[in-house]
GROMACS .gro file of C-alpha atoms in nm:
model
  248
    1UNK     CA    1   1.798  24.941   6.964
    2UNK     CA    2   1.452  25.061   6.818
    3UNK     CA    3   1.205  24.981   7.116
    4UNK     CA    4   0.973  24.811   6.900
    5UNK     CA    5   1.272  24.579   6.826
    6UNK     CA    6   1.291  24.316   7.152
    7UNK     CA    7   1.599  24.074   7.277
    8UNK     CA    8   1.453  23.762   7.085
    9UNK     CA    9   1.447  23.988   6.745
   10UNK     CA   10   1.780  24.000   6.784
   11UNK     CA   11   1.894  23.695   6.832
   12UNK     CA   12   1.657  23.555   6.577
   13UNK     CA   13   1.818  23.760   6.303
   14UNK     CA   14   2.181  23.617   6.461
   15UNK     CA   15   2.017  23.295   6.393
   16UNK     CA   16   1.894  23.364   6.049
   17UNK     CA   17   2.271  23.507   5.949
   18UNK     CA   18   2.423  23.213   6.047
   19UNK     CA   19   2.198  23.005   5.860
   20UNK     CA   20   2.232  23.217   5.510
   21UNK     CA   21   2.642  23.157   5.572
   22UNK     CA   22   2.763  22.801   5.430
   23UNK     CA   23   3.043  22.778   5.627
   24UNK     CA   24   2.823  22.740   5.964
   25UNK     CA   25   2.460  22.667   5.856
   26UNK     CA   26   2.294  22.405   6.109
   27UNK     CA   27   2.618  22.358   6.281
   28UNK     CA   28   2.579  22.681   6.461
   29UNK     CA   29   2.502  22.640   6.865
   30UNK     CA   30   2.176  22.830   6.800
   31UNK     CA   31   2.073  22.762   7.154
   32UNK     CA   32   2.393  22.977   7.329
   33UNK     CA   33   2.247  23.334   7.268
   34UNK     CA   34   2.196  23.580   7.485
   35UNK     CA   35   2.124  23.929   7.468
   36UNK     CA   36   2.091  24.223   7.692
   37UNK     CA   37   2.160  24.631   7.655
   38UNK     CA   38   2.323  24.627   7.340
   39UNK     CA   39   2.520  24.330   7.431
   40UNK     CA   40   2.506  23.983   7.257
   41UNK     CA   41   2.676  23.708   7.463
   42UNK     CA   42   2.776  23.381   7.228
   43UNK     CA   43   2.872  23.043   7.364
   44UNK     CA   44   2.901  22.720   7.221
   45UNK     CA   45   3.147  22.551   6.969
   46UNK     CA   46   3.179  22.611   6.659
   47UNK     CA   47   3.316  22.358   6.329
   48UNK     CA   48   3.633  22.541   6.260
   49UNK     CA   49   3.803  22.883   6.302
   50UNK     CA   50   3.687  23.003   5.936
   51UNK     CA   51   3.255  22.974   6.128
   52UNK     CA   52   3.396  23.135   6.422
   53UNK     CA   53   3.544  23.433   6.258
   54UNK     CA   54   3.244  23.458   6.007
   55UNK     CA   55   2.960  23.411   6.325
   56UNK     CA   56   3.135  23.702   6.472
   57UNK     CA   57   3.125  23.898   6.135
   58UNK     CA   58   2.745  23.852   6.055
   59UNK     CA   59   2.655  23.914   6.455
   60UNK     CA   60   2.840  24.238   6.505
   61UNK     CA   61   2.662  24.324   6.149
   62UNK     CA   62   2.280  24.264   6.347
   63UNK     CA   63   2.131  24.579   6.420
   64UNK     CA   64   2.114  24.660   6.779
   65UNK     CA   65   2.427  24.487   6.889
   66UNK     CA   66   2.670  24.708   6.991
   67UNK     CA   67   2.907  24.492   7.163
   68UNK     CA   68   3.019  24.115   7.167
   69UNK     CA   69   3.132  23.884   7.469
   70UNK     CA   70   3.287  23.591   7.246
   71UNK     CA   71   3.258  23.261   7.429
   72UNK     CA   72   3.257  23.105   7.087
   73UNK     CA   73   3.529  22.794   7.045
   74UNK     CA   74   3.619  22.557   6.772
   75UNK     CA   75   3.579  22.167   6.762
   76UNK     CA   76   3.916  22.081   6.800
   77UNK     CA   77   4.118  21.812   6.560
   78UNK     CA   78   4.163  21.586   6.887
   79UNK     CA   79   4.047  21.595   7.250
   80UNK     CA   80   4.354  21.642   7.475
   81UNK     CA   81   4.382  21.726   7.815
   82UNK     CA   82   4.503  22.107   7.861
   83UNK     CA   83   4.870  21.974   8.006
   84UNK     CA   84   4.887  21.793   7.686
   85UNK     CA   85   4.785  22.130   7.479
   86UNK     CA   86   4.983  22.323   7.665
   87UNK     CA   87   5.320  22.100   7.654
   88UNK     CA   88   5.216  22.108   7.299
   89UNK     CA   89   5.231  22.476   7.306
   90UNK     CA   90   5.566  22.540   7.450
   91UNK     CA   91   5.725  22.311   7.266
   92UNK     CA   92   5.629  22.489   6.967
   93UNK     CA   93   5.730  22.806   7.140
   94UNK     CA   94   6.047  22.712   7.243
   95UNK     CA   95   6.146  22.531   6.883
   96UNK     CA   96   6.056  22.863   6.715
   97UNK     CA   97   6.402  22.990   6.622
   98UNK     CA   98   6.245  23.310   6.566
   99UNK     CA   99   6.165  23.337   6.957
  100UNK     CA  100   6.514  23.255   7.084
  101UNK     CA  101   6.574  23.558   7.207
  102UNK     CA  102   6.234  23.586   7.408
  103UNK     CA  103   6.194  23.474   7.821
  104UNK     CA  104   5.903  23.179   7.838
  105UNK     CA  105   5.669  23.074   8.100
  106UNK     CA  106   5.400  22.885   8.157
  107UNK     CA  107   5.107  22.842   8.427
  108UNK     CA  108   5.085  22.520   8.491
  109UNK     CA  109   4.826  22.413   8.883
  110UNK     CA  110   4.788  22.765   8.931
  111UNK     CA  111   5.172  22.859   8.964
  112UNK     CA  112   5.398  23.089   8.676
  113UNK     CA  113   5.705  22.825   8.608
  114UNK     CA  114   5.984  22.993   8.402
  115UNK     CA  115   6.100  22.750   8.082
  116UNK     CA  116   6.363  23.030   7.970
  117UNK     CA  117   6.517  23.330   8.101
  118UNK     CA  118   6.771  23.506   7.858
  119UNK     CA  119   7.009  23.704   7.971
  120UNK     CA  120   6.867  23.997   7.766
  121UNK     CA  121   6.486  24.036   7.838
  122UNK     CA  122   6.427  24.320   7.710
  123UNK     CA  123   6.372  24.117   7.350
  124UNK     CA  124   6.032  24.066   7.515
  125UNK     CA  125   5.871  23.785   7.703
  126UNK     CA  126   5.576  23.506   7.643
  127UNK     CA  127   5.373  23.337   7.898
  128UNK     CA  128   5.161  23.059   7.800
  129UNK     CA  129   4.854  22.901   7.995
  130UNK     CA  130   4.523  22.672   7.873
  131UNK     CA  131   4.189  22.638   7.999
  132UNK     CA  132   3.936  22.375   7.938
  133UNK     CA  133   4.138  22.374   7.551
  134UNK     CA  134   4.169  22.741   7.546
  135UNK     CA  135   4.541  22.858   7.483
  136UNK     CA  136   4.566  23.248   7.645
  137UNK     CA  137   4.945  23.427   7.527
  138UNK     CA  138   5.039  23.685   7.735
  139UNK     CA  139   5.354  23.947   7.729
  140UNK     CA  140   5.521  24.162   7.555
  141UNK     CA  141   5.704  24.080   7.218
  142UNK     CA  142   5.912  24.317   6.989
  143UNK     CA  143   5.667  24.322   6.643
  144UNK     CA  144   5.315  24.183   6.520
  145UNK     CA  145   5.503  23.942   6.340
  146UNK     CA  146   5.603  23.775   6.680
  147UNK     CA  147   5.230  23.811   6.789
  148UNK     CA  148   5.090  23.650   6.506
  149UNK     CA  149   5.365  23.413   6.454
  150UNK     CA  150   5.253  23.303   6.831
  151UNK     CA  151   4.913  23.273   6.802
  152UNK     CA  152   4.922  23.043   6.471
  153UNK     CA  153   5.145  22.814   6.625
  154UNK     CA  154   4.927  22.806   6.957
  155UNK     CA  155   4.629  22.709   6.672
  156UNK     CA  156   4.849  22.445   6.504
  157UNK     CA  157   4.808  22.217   6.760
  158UNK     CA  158   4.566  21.948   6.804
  159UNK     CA  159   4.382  22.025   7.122
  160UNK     CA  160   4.364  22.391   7.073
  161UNK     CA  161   3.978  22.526   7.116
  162UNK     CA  162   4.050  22.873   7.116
  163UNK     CA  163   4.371  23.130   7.102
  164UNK     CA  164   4.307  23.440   7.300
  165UNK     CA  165   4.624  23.671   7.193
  166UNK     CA  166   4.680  23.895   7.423
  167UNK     CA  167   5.068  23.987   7.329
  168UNK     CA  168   5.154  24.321   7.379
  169UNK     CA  169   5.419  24.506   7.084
  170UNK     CA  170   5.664  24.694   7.237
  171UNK     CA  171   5.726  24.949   7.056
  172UNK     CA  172   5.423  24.993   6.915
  173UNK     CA  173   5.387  24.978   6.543
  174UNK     CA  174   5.080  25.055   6.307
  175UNK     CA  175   4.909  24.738   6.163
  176UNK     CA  176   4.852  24.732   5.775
  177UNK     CA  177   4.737  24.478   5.476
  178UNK     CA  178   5.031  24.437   5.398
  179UNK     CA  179   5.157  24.344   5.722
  180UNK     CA  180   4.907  24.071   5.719
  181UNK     CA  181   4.976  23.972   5.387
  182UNK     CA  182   5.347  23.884   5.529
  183UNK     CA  183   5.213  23.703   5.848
  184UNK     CA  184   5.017  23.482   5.661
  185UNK     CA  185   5.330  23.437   5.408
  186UNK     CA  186   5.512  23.343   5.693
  187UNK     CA  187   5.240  23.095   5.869
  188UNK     CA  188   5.204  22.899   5.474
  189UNK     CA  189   5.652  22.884   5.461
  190UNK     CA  190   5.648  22.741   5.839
  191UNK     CA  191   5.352  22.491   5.728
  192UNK     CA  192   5.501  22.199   5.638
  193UNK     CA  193   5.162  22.024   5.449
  194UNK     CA  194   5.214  22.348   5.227
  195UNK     CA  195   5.399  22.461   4.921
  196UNK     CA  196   5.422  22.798   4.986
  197UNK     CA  197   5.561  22.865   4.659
  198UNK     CA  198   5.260  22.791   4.477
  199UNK     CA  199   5.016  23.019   4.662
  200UNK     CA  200   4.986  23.422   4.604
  201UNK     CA  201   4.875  23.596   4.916
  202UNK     CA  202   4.717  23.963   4.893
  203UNK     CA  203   4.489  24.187   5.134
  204UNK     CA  204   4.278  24.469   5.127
  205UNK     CA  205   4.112  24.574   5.423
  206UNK     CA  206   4.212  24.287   5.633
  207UNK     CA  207   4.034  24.056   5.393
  208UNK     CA  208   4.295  23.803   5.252
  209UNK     CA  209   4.251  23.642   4.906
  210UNK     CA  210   4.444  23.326   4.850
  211UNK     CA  211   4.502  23.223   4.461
  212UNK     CA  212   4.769  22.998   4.286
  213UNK     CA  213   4.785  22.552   4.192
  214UNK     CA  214   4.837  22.291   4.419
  215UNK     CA  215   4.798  21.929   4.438
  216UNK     CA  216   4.509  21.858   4.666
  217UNK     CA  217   4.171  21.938   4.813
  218UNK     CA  218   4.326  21.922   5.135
  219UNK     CA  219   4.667  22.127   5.109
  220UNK     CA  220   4.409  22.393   4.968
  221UNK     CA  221   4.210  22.396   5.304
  222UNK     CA  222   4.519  22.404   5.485
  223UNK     CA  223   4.649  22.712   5.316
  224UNK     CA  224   4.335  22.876   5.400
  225UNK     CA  225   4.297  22.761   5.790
  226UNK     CA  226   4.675  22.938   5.791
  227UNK     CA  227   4.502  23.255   5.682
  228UNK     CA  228   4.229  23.221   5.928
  229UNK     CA  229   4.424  23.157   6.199
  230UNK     CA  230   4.613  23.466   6.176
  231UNK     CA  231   4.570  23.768   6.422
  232UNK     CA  232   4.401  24.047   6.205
  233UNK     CA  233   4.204  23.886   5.945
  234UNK     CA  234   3.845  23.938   5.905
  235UNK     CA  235   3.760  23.676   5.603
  236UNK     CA  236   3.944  23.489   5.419
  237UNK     CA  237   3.857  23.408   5.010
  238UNK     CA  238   4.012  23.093   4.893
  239UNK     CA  239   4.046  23.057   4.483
  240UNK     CA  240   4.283  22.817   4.517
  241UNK     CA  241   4.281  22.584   4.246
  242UNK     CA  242   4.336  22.211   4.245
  243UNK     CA  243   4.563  22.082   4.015
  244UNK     CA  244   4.734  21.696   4.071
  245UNK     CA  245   5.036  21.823   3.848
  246UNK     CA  246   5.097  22.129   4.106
  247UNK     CA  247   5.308  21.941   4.308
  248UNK     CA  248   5.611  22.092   4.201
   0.00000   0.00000   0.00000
């Protein structure tokens, strides 16, 4: 950082970025900034995962910051207690047919409890536990689709703040666009307030674009929470139009 640049510089032109960005204008917690050596701290709660994702954009983009602690969460669809979340979690988990094959756990008072133990583990394994709304996936699962699969089902539900996806892929495999493109395929087929079929999906440089007809305002903002919410993406562009004879 230039020395004639100080702390509150920085955080003022934070500040001023998230103003200039419509998706988190006033609504950003301007007063959860901090900044020291490089390092910009942000804390508060944000609208929705698409001004969480963006807040992070335009701050890493401030001059002087060279790294992030990301305290930022999102005003959840309904305040529930984390056992509720995280019941809400597993059963998700566990109804996935594509995790069938995978061992489950949660933490629930401190102590790992084990929901399913196949008798092949080596498909991988997925342990679940939430903090103050904050759903944290740990383990080791057997491709990023499992990983992102998991952490847009962990968003799906209603008490969810935050997702912190820390799955492991075993063996490791390179990520891609078009690997993304698929994962967010997959997240709009498993949506059931979506028609799938009537959105086209593509990605270049982990930027989704979203295009295609569909009935409603809101089945448009669902498809494009679906892309936000999935591991990867940097920004999503929605020019999906509205159409009330897209239903089919």
């Amino acid at each position: 950082m230039p020395s004639t640049q100080t702390a509150q510089d920085v955080l003022n032109a934070v500040r001023r970025a998230w103003r200039s960005e419509p998706r988190i204008g006033p609504k950003a917690p301007h007063g959860n900034l901090e900044f020291d050596a490089g390092t910009l701290t942000l804390e508060g709660e944000m609208p929705d995962i698409a001004a969480k994702k963006l807040a992070l954009e335009l701050a890493a983009a401030v001059p002087g910051v060279t790294g992030i602690i990301d305290r930022l969460h999102v005003a959840p669809a309904e305040r529930l207690e984390d056992g509720e979340v995280r019941d809400l979690v597993r059963r998700a988990l566990e109804q996935e047919p594509a995790f069938a094959e995978l061992a489950l756990s949660e933490i629930a008072k401190g102590e790992e409890q084990t929901l399913r133990e196949p008798a092949e583990r080596k498909r991988g394994w997925i342990r679940l536990s939430v903090a103050e709304g904050v759903v944290t996936l740990d383990g080791e699962v057997p491709g990023l689709e499992f990983k992102r699969l998991a952490g847009v089902l962990a968003w799906w539900v209603p008490g969810s703040r935050d997702v912190v996806n820390g799955l492991g892929v075993t063996p490791e495999e390179p990520d891609n666009d078009a690997e993304i493109t698929g994962a967010v395929r997959m997240a709009l087929e498993k949506d059931p307030f979506v028609n799938a079929g009537q959105v086209i999906v593509g990605t270049v440089d982990a930027v989704v674009t979203l295009a295609g007809l569909v009935p409603s305002e809101s089945e448009r903002e669902m498809a494009e929470y679906d892309a936000w919410y999935v591991f990867g993406v940097d920004r999503v562009h929605n020019k999906i139009e509205v159409a009330p004879f897209a239903a089919g």
